[in-house]
mmCIF file of C-alpha atoms in Angstrom:
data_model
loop_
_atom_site.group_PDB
_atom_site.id
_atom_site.type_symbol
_atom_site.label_atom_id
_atom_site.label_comp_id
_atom_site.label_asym_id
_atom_site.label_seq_id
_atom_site.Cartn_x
_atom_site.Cartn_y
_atom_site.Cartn_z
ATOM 1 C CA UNK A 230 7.206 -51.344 16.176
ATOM 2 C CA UNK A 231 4.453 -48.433 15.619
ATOM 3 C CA UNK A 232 3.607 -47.535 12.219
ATOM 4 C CA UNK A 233 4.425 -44.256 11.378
ATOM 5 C CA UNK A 234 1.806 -41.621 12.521
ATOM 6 C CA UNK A 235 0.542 -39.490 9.332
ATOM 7 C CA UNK A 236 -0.130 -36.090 10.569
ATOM 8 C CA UNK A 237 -2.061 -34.282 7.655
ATOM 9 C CA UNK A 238 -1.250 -30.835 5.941
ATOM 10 C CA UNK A 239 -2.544 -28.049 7.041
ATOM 11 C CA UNK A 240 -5.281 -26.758 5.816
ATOM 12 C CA UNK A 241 -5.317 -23.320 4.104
ATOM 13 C CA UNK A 242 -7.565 -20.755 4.825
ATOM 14 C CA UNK A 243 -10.134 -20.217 2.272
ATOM 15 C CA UNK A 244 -13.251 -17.456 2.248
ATOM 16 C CA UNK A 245 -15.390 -16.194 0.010
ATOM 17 C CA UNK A 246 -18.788 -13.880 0.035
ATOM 18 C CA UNK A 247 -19.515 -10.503 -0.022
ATOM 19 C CA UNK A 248 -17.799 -7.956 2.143
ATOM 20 C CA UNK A 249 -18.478 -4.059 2.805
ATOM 21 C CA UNK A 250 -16.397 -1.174 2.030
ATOM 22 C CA UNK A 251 -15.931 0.584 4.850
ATOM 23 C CA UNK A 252 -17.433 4.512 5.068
ATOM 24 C CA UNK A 253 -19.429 3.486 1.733
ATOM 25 C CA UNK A 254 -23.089 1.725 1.304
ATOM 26 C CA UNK A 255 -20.886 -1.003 -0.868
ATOM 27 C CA UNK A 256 -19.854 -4.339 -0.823
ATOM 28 C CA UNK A 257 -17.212 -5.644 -2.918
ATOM 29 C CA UNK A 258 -17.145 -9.658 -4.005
ATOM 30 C CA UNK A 259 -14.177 -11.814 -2.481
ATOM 31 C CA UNK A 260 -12.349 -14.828 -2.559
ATOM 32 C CA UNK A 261 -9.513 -15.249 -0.642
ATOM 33 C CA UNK A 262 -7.033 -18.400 -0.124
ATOM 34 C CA UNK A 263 -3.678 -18.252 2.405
ATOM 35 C CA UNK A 264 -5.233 -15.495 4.200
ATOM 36 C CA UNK A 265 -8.489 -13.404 6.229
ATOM 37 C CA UNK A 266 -9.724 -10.169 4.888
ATOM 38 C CA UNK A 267 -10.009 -7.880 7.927
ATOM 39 C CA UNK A 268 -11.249 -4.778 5.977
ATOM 40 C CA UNK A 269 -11.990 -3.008 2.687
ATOM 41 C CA UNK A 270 -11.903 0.984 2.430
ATOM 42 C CA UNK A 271 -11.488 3.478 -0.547
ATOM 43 C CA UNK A 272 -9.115 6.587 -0.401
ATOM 44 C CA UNK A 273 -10.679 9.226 -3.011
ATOM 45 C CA UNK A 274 -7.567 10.964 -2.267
ATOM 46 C CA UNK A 275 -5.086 8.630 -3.536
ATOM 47 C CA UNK A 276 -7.725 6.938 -5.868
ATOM 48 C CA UNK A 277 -7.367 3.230 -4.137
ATOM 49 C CA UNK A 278 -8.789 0.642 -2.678
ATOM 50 C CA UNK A 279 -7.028 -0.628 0.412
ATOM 51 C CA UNK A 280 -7.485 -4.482 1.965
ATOM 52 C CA UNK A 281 -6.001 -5.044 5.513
ATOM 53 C CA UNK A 282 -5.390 -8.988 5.878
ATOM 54 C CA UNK A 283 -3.694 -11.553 7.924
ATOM 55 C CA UNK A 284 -1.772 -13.950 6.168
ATOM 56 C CA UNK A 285 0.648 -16.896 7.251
ATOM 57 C CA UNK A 286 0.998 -18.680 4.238
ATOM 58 C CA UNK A 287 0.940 -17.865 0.231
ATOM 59 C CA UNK A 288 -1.997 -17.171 -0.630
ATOM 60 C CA UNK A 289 -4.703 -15.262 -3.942
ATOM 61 C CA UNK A 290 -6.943 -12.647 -3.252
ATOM 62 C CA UNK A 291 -9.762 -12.136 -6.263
ATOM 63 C CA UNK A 292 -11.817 -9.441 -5.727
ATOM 64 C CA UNK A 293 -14.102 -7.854 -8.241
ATOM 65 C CA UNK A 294 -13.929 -4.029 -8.225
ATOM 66 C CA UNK A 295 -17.151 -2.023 -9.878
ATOM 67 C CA UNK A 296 -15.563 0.572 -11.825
ATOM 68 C CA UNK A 297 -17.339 2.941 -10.509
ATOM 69 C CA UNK A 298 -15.273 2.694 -7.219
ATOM 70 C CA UNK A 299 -12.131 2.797 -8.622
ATOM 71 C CA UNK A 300 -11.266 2.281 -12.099
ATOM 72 C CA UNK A 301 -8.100 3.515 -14.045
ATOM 73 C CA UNK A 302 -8.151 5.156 -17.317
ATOM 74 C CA UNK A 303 -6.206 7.057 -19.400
ATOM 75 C CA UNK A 304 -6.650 9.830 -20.841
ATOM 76 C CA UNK A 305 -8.425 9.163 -23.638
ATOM 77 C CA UNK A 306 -11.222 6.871 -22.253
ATOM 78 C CA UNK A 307 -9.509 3.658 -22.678
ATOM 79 C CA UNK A 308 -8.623 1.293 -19.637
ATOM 80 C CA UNK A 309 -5.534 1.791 -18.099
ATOM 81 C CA UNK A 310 -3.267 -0.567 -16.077
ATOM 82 C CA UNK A 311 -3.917 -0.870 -12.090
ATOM 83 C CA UNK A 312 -0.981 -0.332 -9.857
ATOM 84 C CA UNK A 313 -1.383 -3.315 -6.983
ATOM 85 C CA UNK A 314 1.161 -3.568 -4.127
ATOM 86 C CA UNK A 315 1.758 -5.545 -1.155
ATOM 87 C CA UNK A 316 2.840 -4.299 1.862
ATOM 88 C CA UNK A 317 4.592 -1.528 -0.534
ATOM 89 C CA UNK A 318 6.061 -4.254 -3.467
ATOM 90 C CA UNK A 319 4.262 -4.677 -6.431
ATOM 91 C CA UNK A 320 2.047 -7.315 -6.936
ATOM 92 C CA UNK A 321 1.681 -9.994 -9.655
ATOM 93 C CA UNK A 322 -2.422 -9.998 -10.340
ATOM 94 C CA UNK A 323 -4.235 -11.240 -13.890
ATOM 95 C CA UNK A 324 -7.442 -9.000 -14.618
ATOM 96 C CA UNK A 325 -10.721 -9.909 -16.167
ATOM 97 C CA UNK A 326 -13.197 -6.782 -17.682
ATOM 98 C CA UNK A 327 -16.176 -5.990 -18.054
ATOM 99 C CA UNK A 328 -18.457 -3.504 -18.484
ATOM 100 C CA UNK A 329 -19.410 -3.051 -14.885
ATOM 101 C CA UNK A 330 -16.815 -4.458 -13.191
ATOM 102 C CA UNK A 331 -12.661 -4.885 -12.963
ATOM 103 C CA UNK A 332 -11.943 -8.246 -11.524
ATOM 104 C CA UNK A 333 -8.206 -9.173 -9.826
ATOM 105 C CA UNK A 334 -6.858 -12.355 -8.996
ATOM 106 C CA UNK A 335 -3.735 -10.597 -6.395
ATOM 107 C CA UNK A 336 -1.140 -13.299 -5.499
ATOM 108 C CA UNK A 337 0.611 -12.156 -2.212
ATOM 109 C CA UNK A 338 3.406 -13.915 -0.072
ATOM 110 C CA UNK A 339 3.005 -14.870 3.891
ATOM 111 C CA UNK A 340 2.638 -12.618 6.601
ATOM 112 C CA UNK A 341 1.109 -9.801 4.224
ATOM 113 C CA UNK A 342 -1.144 -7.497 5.952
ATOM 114 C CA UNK A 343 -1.639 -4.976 3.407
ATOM 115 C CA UNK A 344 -2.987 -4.736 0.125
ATOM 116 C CA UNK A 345 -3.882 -1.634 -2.064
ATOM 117 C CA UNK A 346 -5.294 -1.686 -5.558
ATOM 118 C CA UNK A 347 -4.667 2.231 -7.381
ATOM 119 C CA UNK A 348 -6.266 3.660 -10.194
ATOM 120 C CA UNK A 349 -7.219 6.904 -11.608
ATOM 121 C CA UNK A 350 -10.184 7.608 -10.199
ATOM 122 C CA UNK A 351 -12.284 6.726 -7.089
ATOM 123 C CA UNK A 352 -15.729 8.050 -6.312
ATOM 124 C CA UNK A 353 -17.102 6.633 -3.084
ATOM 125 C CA UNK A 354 -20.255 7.096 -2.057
ATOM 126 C CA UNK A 355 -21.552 10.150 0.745
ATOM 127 C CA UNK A 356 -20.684 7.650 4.005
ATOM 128 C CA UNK A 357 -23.840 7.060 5.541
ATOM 129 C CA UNK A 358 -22.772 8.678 8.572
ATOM 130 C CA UNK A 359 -22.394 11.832 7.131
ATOM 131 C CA UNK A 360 -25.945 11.658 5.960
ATOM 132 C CA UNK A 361 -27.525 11.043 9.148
ATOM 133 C CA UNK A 362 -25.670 14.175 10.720
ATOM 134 C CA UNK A 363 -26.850 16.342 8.140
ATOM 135 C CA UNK A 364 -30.399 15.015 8.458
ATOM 136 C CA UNK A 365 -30.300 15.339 12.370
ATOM 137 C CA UNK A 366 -28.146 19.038 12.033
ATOM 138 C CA UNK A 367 -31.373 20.966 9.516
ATOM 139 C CA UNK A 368 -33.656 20.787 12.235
ATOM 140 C CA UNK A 369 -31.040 22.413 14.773
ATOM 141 C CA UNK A 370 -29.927 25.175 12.454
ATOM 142 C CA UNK A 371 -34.127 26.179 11.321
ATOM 143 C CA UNK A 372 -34.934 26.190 15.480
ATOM 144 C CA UNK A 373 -31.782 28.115 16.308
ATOM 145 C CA UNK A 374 -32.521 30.543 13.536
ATOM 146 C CA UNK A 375 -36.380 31.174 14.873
ATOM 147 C CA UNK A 376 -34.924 31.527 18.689
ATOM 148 C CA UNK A 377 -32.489 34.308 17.180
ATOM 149 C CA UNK A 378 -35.668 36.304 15.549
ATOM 150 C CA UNK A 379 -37.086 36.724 18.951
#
């Protein structure tokens, strides 16, 4: 008779690094386990920061957030609580502080695609996009002008 074959668990998915916010010059610090980050953007509008990801299993996400991103406060100066969900449920997350920087350690279940972290304020930077147009659009306006004159 054949011995048993061991088949070996799977193996989780685990990434870490740096990885840019999208319409900003900024990259936010990472880990992930269970899952793969497929983007980071900020909404000034609803003060968060939003992480698309594909998950199959359980999994952690600990990013570190510079507060001057998003950060939550209240109205006297002092640090308020972040509002996390998953795929529009509240998240369990632990938070480390610092001057600079908010971390989050986000535990989500499988199969969540959609993380957002909300606080009370979120300034992100001019997109670089924008810049360029308004760099390449001065020239147009001061030539179009001196045509008009003559």
């Amino acid at each position: 008779s054949q011995p048993p074959v061991q088949t070996p668990p799977p193996t989780q998915l685990h990434s870490q690094g740096m990885i840019p916010v999208f319409n900003t010059t900024s990259t936010i610090s990472y880990d992930i386990t269970g899952g793969q980050i497929l983007g980071i953007a900020v909404n000034p509008g609803k003060f968060s920061l939003n992480i698309d990801l594909k998950s199959d299993t359980v999994g952690t996400l600990a990013i570190q957030i510079p507060r001057e991103m998003v950060d939550a406060k209240k109205l006297d100066g002092t640090d308020d609580t972040y509002i996390v969900t998953e795929d529009k449920s509240l998240a369990q997350f632990t938070e480390t502080k610092t001057i600079s920087y908010r971390s989050l350690v986000i535990s989500f279940p499988a199969n969540t695609s959609h993380i957002s972290v909300y606080g009370t304020t979120a300034v992100p930077e001019f997109p670089v996009s924008f810049m360029v147009f308004i760099a390449a659009f001065i020239p147009v306006v001061i030539l179009s002008r001196r045509m008009i004159r003559y």
